[in-house]
PDB file of C-alpha atoms and ligand atoms in Angstrom:
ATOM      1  CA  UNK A   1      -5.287  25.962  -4.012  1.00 29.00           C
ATOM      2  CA  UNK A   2      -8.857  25.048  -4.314  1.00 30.00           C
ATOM      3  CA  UNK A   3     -11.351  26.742  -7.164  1.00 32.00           C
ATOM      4  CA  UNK A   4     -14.239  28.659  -4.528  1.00 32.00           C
ATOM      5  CA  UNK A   5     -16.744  27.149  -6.071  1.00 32.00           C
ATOM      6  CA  UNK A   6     -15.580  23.400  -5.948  1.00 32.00           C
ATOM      7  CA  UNK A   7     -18.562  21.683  -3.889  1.00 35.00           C
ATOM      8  CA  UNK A   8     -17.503  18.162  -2.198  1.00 35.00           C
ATOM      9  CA  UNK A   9     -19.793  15.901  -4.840  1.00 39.00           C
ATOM     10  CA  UNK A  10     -17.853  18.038  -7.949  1.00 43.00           C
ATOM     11  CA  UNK A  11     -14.412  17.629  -6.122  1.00 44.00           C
ATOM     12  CA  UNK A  12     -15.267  13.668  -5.454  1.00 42.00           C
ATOM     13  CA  UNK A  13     -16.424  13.255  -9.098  1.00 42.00           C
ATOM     14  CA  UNK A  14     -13.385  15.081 -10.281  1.00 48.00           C
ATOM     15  CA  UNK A  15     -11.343  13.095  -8.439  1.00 49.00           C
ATOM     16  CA  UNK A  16     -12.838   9.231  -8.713  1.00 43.00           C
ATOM     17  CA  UNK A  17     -12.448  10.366 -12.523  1.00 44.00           C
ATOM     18  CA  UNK A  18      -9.440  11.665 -12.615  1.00 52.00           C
ATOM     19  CA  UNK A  19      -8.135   8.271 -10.816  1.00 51.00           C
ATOM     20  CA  UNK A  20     -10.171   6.028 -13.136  1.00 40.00           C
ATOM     21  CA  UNK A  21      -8.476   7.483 -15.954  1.00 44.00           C
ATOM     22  CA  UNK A  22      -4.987   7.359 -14.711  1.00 48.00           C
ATOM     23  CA  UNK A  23      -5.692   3.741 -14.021  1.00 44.00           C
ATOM     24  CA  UNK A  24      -8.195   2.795 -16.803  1.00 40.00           C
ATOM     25  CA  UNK A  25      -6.983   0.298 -19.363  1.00 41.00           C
ATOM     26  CA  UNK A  26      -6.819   0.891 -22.823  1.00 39.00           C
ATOM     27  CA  UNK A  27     -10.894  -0.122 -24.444  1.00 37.00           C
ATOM     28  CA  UNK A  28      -9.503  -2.813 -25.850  1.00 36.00           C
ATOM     29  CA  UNK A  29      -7.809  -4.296 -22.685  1.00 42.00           C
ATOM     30  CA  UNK A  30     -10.178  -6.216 -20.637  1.00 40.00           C
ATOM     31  CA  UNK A  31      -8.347  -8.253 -18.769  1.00 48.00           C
ATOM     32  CA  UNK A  32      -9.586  -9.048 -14.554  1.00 44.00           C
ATOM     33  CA  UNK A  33      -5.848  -7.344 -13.932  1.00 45.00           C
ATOM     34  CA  UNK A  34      -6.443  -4.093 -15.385  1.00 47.00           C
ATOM     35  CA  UNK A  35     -10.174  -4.383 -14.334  1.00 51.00           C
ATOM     36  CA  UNK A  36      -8.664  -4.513 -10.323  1.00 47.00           C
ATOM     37  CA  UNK A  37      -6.707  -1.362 -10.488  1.00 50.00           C
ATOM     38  CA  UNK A  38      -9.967   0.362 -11.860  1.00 54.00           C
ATOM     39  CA  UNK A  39     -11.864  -0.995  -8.940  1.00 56.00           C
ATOM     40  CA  UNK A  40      -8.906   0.041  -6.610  1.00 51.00           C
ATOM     41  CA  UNK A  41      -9.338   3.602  -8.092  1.00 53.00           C
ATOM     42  CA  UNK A  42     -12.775   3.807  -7.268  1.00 57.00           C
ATOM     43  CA  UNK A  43     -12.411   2.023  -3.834  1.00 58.00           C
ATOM     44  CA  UNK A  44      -9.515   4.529  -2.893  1.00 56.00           C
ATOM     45  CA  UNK A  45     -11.603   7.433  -3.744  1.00 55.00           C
ATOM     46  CA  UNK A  46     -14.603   6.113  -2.042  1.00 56.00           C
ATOM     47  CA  UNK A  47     -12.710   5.235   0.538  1.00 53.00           C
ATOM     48  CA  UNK A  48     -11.093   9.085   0.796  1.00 49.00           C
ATOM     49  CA  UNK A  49     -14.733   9.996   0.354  1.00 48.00           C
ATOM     50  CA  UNK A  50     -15.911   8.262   3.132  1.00 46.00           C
ATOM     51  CA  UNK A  51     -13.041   9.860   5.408  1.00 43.00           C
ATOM     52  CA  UNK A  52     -13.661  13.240   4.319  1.00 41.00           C
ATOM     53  CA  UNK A  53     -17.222  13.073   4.988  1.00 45.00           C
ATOM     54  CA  UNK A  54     -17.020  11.943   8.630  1.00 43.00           C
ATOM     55  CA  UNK A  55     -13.840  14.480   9.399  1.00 45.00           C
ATOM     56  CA  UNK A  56     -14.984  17.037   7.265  1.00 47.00           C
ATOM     57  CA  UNK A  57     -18.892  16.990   6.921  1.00 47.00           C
ATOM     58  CA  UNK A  58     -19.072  20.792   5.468  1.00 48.00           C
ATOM     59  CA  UNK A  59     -15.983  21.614   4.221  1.00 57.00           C
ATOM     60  CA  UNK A  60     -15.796  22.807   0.266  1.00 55.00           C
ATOM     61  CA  UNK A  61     -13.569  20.416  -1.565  1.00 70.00           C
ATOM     62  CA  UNK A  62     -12.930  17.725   1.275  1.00 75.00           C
ATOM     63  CA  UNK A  63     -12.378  15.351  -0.654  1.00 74.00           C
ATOM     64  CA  UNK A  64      -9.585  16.857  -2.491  1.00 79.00           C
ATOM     65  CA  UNK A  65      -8.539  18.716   0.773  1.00 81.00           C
ATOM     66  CA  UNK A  66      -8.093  14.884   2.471  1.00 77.00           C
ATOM     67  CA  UNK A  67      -5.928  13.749  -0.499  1.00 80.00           C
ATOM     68  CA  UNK A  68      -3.641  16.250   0.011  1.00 81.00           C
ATOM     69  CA  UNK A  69      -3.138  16.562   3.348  1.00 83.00           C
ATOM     70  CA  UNK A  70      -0.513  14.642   5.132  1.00 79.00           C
ATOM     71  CA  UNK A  71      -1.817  10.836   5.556  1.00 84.00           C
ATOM     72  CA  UNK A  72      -3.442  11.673   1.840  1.00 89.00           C
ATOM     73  CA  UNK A  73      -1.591   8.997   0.405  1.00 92.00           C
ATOM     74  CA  UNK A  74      -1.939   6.625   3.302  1.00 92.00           C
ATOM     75  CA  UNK A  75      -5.412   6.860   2.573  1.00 90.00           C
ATOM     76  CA  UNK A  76      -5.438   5.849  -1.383  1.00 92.00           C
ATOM     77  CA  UNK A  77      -3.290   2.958  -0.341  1.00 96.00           C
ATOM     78  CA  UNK A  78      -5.510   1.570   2.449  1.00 95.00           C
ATOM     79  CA  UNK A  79      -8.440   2.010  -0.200  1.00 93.00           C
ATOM     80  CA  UNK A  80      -6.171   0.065  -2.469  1.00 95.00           C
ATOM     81  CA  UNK A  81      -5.512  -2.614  -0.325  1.00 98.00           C
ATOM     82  CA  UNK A  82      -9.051  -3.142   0.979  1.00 97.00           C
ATOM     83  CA  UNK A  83     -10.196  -3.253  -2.627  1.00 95.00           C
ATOM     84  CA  UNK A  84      -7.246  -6.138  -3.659  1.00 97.00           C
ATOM     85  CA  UNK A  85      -7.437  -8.079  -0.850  1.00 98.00           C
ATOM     86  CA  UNK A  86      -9.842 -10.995  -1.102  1.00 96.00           C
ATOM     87  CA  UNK A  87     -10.548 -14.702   1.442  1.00 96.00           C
ATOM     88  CA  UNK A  88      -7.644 -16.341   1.992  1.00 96.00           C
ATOM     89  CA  UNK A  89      -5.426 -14.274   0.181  1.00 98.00           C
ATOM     90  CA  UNK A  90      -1.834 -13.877   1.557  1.00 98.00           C
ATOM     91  CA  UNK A  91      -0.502  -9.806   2.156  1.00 98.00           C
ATOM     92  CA  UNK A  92       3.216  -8.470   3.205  1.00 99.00           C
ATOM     93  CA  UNK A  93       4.274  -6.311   5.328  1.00 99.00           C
ATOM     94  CA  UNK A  94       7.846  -5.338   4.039  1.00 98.00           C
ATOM     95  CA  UNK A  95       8.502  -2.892   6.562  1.00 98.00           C
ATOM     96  CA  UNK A  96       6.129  -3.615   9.610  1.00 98.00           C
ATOM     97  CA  UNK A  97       7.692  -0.652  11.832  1.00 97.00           C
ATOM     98  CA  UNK A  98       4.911   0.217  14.746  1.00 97.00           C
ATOM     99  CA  UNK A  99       2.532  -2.043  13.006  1.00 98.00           C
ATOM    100  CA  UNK A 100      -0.193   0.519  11.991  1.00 97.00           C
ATOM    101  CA  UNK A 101      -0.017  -0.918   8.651  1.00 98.00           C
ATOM    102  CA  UNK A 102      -0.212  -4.369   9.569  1.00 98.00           C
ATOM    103  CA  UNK A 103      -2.811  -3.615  11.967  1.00 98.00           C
ATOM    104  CA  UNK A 104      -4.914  -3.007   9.185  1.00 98.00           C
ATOM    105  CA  UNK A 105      -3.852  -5.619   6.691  1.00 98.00           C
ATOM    106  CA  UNK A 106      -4.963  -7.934   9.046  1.00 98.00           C
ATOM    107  CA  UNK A 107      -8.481  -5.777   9.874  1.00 98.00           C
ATOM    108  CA  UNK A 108      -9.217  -6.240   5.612  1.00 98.00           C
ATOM    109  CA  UNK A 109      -8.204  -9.625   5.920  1.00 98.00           C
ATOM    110  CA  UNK A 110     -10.235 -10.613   9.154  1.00 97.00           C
ATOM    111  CA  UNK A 111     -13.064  -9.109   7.765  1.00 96.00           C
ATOM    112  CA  UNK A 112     -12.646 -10.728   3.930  1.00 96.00           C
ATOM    113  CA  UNK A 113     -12.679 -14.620   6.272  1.00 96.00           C
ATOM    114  CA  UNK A 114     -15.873 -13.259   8.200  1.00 94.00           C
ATOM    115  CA  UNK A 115     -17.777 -12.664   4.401  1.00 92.00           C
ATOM    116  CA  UNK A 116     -16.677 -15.694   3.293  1.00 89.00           C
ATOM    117  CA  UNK A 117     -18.445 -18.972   3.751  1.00 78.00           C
ATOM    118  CA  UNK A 118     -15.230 -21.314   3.767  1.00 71.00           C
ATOM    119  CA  UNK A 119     -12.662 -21.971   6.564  1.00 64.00           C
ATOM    120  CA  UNK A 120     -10.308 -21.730   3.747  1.00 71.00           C
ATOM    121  CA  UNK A 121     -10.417 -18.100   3.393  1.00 89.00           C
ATOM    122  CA  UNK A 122      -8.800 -17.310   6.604  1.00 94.00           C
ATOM    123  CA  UNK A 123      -5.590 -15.405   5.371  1.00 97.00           C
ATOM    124  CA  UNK A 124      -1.934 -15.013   5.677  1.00 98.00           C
ATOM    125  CA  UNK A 125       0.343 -12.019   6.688  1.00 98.00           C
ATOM    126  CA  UNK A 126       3.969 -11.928   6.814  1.00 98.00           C
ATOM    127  CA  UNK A 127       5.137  -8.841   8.490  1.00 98.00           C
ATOM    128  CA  UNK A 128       8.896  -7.909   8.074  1.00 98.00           C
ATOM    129  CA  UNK A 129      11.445  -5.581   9.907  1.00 98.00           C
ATOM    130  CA  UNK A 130      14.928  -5.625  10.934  1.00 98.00           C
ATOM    131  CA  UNK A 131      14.472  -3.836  14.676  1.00 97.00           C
ATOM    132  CA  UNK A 132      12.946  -6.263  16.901  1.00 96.00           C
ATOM    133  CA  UNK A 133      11.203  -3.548  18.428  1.00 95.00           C
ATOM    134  CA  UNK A 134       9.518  -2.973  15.882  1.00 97.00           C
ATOM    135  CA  UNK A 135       8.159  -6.937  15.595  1.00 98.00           C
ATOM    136  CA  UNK A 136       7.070  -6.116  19.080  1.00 97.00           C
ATOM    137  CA  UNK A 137       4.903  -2.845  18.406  1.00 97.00           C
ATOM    138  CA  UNK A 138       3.764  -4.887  15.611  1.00 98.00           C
ATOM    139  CA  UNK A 139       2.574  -7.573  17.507  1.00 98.00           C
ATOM    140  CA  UNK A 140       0.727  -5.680  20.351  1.00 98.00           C
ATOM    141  CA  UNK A 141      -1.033  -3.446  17.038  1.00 98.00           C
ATOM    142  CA  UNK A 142      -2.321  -6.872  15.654  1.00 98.00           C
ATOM    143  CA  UNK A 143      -3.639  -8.237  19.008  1.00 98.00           C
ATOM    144  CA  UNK A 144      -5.720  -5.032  19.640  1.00 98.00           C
ATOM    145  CA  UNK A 145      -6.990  -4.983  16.279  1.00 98.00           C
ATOM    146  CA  UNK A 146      -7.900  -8.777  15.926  1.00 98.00           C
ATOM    147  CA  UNK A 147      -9.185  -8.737  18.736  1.00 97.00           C
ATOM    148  CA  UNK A 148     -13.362  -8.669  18.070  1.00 96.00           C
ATOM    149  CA  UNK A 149     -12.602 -11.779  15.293  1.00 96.00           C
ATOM    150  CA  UNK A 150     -12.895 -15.017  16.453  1.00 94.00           C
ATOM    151  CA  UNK A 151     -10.244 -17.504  15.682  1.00 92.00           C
ATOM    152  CA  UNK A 152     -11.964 -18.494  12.284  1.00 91.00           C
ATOM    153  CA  UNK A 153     -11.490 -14.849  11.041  1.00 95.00           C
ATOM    154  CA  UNK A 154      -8.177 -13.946  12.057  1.00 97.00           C
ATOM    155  CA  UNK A 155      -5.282 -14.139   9.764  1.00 98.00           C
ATOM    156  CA  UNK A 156      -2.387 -16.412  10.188  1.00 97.00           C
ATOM    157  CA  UNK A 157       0.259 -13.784  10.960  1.00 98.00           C
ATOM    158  CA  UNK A 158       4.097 -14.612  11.498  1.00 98.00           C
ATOM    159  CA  UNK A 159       5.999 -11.630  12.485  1.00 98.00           C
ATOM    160  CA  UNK A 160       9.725 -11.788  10.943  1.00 98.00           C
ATOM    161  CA  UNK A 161      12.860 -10.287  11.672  1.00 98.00           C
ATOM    162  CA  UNK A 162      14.156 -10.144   8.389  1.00 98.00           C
ATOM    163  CA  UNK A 163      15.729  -7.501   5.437  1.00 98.00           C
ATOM    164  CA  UNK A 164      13.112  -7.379   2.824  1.00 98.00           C
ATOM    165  CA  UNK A 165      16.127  -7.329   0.236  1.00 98.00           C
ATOM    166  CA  UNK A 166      14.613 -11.227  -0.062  1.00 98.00           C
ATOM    167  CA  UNK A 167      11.450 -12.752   0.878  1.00 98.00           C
ATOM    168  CA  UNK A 168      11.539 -15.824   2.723  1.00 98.00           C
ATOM    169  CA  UNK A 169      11.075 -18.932   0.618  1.00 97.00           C
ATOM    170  CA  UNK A 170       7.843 -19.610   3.104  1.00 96.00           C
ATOM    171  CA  UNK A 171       6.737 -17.670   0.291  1.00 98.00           C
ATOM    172  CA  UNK A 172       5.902 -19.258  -3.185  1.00 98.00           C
ATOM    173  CA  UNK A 173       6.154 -17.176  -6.236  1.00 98.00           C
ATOM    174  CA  UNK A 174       2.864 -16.234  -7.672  1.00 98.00           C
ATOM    175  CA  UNK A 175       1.407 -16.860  -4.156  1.00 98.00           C
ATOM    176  CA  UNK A 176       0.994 -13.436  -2.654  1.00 98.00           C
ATOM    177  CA  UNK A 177      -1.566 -11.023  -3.533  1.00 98.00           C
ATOM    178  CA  UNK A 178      -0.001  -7.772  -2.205  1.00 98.00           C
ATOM    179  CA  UNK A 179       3.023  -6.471  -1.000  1.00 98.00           C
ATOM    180  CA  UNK A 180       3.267  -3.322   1.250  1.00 98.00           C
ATOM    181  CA  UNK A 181       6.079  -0.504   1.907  1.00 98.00           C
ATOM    182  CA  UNK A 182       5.630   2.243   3.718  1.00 98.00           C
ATOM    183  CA  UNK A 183       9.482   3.470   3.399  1.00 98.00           C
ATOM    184  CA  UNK A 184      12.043   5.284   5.711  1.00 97.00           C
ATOM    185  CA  UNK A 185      12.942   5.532   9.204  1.00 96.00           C
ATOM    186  CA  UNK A 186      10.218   5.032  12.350  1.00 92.00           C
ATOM    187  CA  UNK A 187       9.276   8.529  13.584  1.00 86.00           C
ATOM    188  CA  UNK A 188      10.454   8.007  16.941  1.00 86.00           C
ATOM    189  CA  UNK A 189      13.076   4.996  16.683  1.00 87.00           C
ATOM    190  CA  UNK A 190      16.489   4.878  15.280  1.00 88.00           C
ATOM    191  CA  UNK A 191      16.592   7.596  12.252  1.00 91.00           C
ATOM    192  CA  UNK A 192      19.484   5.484  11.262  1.00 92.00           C
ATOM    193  CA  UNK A 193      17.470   2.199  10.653  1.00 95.00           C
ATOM    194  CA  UNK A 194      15.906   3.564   7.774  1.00 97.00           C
ATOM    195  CA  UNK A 195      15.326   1.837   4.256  1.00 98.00           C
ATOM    196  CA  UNK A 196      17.790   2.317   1.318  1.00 98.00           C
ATOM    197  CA  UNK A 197      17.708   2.969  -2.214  1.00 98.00           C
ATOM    198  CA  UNK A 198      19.971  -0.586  -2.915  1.00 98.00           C
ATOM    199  CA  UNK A 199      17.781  -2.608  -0.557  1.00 98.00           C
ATOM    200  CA  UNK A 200      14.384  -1.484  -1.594  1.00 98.00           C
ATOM    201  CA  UNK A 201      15.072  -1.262  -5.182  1.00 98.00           C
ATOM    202  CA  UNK A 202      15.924  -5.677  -4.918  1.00 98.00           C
ATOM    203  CA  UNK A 203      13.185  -6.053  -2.603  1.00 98.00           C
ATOM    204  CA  UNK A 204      11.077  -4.764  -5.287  1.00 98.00           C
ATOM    205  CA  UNK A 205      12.049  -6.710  -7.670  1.00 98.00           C
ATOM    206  CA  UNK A 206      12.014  -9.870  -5.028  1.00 98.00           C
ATOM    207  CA  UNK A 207       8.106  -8.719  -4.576  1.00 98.00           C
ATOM    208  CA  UNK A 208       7.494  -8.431  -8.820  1.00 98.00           C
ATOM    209  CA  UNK A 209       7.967 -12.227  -8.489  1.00 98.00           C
ATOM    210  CA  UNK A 210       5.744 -13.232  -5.228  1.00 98.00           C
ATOM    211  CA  UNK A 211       2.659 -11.246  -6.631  1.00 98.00           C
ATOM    212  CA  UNK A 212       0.058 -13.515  -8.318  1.00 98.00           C
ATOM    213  CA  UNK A 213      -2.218 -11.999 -11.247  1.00 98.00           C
ATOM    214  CA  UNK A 214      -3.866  -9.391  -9.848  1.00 97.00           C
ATOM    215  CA  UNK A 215      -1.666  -8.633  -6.866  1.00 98.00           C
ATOM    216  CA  UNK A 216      -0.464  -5.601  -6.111  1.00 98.00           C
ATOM    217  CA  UNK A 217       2.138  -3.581  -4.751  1.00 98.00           C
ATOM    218  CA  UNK A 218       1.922  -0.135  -3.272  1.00 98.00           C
ATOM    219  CA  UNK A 219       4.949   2.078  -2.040  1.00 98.00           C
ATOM    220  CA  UNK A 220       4.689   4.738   0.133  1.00 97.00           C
ATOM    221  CA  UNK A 221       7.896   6.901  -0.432  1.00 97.00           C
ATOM    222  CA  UNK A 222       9.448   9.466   1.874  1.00 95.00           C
ATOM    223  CA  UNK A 223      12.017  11.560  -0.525  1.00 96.00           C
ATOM    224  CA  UNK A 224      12.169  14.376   2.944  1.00 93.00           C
ATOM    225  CA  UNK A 225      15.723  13.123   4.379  1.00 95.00           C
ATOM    226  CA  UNK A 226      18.781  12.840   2.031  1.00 95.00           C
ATOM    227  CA  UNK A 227      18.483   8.771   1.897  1.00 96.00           C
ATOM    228  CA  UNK A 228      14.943   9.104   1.283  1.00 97.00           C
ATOM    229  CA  UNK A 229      15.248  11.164  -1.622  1.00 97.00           C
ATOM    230  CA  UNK A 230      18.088   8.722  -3.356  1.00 97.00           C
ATOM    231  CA  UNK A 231      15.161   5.922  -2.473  1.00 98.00           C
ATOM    232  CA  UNK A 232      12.297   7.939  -3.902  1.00 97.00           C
ATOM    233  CA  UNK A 233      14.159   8.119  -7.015  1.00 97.00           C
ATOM    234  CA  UNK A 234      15.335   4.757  -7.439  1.00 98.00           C
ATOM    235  CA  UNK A 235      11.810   3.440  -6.487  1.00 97.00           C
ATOM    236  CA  UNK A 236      10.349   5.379  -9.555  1.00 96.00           C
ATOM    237  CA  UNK A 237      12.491   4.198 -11.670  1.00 97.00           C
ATOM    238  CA  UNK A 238      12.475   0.852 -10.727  1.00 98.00           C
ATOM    239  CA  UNK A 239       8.853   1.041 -11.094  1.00 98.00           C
ATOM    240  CA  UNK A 240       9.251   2.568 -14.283  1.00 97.00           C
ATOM    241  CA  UNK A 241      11.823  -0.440 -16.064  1.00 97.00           C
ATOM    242  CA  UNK A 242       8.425  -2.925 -15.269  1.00 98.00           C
ATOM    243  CA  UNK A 243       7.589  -4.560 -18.350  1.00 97.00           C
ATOM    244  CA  UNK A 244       4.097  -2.430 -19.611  1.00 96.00           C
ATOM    245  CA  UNK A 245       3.140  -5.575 -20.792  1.00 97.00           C
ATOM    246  CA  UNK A 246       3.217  -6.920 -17.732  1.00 97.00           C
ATOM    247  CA  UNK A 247       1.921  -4.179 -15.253  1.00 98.00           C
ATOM    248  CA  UNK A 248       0.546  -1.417 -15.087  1.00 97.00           C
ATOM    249  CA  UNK A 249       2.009   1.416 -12.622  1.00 98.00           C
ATOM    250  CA  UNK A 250      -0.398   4.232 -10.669  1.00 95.00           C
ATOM    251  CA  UNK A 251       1.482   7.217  -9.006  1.00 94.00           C
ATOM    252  CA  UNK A 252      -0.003   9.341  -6.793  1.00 92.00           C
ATOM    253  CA  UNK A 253       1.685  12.340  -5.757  1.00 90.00           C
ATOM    254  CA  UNK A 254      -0.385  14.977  -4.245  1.00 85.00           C
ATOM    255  CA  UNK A 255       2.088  17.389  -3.866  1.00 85.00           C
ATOM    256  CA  UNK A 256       3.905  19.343  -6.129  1.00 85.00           C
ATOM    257  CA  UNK A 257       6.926  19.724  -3.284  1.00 88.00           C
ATOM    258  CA  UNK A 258       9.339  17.053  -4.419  1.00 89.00           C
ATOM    259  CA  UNK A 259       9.944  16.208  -0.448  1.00 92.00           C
ATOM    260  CA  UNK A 260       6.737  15.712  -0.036  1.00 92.00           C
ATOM    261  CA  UNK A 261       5.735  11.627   0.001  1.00 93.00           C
ATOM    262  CA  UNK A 262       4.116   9.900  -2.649  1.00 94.00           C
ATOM    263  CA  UNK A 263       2.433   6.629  -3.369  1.00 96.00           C
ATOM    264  CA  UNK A 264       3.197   4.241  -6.318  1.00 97.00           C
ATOM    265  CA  UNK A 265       0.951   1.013  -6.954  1.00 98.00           C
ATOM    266  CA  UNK A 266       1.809  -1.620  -9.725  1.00 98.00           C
ATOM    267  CA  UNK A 267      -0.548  -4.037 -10.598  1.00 98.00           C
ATOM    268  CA  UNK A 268       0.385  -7.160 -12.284  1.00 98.00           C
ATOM    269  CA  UNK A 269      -1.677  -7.777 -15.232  1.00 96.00           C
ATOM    270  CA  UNK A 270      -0.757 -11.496 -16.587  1.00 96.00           C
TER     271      UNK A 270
HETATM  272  C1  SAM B 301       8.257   4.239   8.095  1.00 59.38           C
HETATM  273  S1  SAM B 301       8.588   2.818   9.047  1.00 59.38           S
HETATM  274  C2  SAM B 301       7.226   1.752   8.682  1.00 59.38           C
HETATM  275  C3  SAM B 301       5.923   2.172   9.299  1.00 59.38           C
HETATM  276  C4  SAM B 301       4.974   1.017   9.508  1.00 59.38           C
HETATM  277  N1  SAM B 301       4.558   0.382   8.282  1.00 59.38           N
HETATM  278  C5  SAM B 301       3.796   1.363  10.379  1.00 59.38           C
HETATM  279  O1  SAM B 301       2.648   1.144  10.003  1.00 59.38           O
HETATM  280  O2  SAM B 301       4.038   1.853  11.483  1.00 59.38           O
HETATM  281  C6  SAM B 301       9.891   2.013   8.178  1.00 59.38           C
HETATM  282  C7  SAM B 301      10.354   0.711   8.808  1.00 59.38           C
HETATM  283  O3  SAM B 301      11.192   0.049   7.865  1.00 59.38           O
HETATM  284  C8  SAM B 301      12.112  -0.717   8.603  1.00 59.38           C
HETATM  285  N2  SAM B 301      13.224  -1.120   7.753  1.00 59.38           N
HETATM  286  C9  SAM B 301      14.330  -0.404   7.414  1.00 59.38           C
HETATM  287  N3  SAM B 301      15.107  -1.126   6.588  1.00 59.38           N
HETATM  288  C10 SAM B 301      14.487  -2.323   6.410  1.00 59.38           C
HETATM  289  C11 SAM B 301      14.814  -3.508   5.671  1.00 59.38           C
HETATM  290  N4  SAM B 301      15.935  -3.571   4.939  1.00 59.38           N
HETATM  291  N5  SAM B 301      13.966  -4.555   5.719  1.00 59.38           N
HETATM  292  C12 SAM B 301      12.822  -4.488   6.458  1.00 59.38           C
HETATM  293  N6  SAM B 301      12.463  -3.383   7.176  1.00 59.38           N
HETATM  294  C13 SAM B 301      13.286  -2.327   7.158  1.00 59.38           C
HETATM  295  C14 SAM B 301      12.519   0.206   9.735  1.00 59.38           C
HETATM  296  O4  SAM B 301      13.085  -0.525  10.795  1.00 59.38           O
HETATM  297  C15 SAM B 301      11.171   0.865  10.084  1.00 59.38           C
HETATM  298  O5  SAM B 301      10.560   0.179  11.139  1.00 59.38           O
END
């Protein structure tokens, strides 16, 4: 799959490139918007660089080689979200499951209060799912991770039992600087509790109207089960109808095996 002679600094160049172009705005476009989703580029690949280096110190190609593998696009997100997410901003959970996700929404956003000067920065996350077991994984996640910030760091949190066809109105429109989905069904729960093509596809659009300027939202999609493939397709093309005015859509897909999951990350531009 690799070229032999692809060395990890070529492969990381070829890659932070390759992303920076995808999400680069056009030269006469320099608005902060389009400006984030270059940084996020950059910060994912970094980010993926980082990863490969410490699992992979020798390997030809790591870089690459950690993009594809299986949490490849679970990577580029968590680079994405660690580059959006500033003090005080407020992040979503729209599908909380075992809280790994969470866990580290609230890490980026513990960490953002801890750089920042002001006791204004501490930040917000709303964390959604319909099982209650899942609120509860969530919840023991977020205590273990929060646990080295003191109580000026840590994010306000409020764990929700709640379809993320709608948002609740706790949150403003414009307020929210990035919603997260990692789609499907838990691993180990109820296969039947999964997300849908209907729901996500209005959740979406619920989210296009939370997001300030500048916020984000990145979708993890799961197209490997029948209602995961309906989803994966209606979640491109909802991404797809945004106004291009409007935002500006990333897709990652680091496999050419259409079951394989993907990312998507729309940035709102004005
Ligand atoms: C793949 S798991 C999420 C994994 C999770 N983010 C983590 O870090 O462990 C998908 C989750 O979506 C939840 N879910 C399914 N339909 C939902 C809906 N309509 N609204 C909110 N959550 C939903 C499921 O209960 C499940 O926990």
């Amino acid at each position: 799959m690799l070229a032999p002679d692809l060395s990890p600094s070529d492969g990381a160049r070829r890659l932070a490139a390759e992303l920076l172009q995808r999400a680069a705005p056009p030269p006469t476009d320099r608005s902060a918007g389009a400006q984030l989703l270059t940084n996020a580029a950059a910060a994912a690949a970094a980010s993926a660089t980082r990863v490969t280096q410490a699992a992979q110190p020798a390997s030809p190609g790591g870089l690459v080689a950690s993009l594809l593998s299986a949490r490849g696009c679970l990577t580029l997100a968590r680079g994405v979200w660690s580059d959006a997410l500033r003090p005080g901003d407020i992040a979503v959970d729209a599908t909380c499951g075992n809280g790994n996700d969470a866990a580290e929404l609230a890490t980026i956003l513990a960490r953002r209060a801890s750089e920042a000067p002001a006791s204004s920065a501490v930040g917000r996350l709303v964390a959604l799912d319909i099982q209650p077991a899942a609120l509860d994984a969530t919840r023991a996640r977020l205590d273990d991770a929060l646990r080295d910030f003191g109580a000026a760091e840590r994010p306000h949190v409020e764990l929700l039992l709640h379809d993320h066809a709608s948002f609740p109105p706790s949150l403003a429109p414009g307020s929210v600087r990035l919603v997260v989905y990692n789609l499907g069904y838990l691993p180990h729960g109820d296969h039947s509790r999964t997300t849908t093509a209907e729901g996500t596809v209005r959740s979406l659009q619920a989210a296009t109207e939370l997001l300030c300027v500048g916020g984000m939202i990145t979708a993890v999609s799961y197209p490997a089960h029948p209602e995961g493939v309906r989803e994966a397709a209606a979640v491109h093309d909802a991404f797809a109808r945004l106004d291009k005015h409007r935002w500006r859509v990333l897709v990652c897909r680091p496999s050419q095996n259409e079951r394989e999951k993907f990312l998507t990350v729309a940035l709102r531009r004005c």
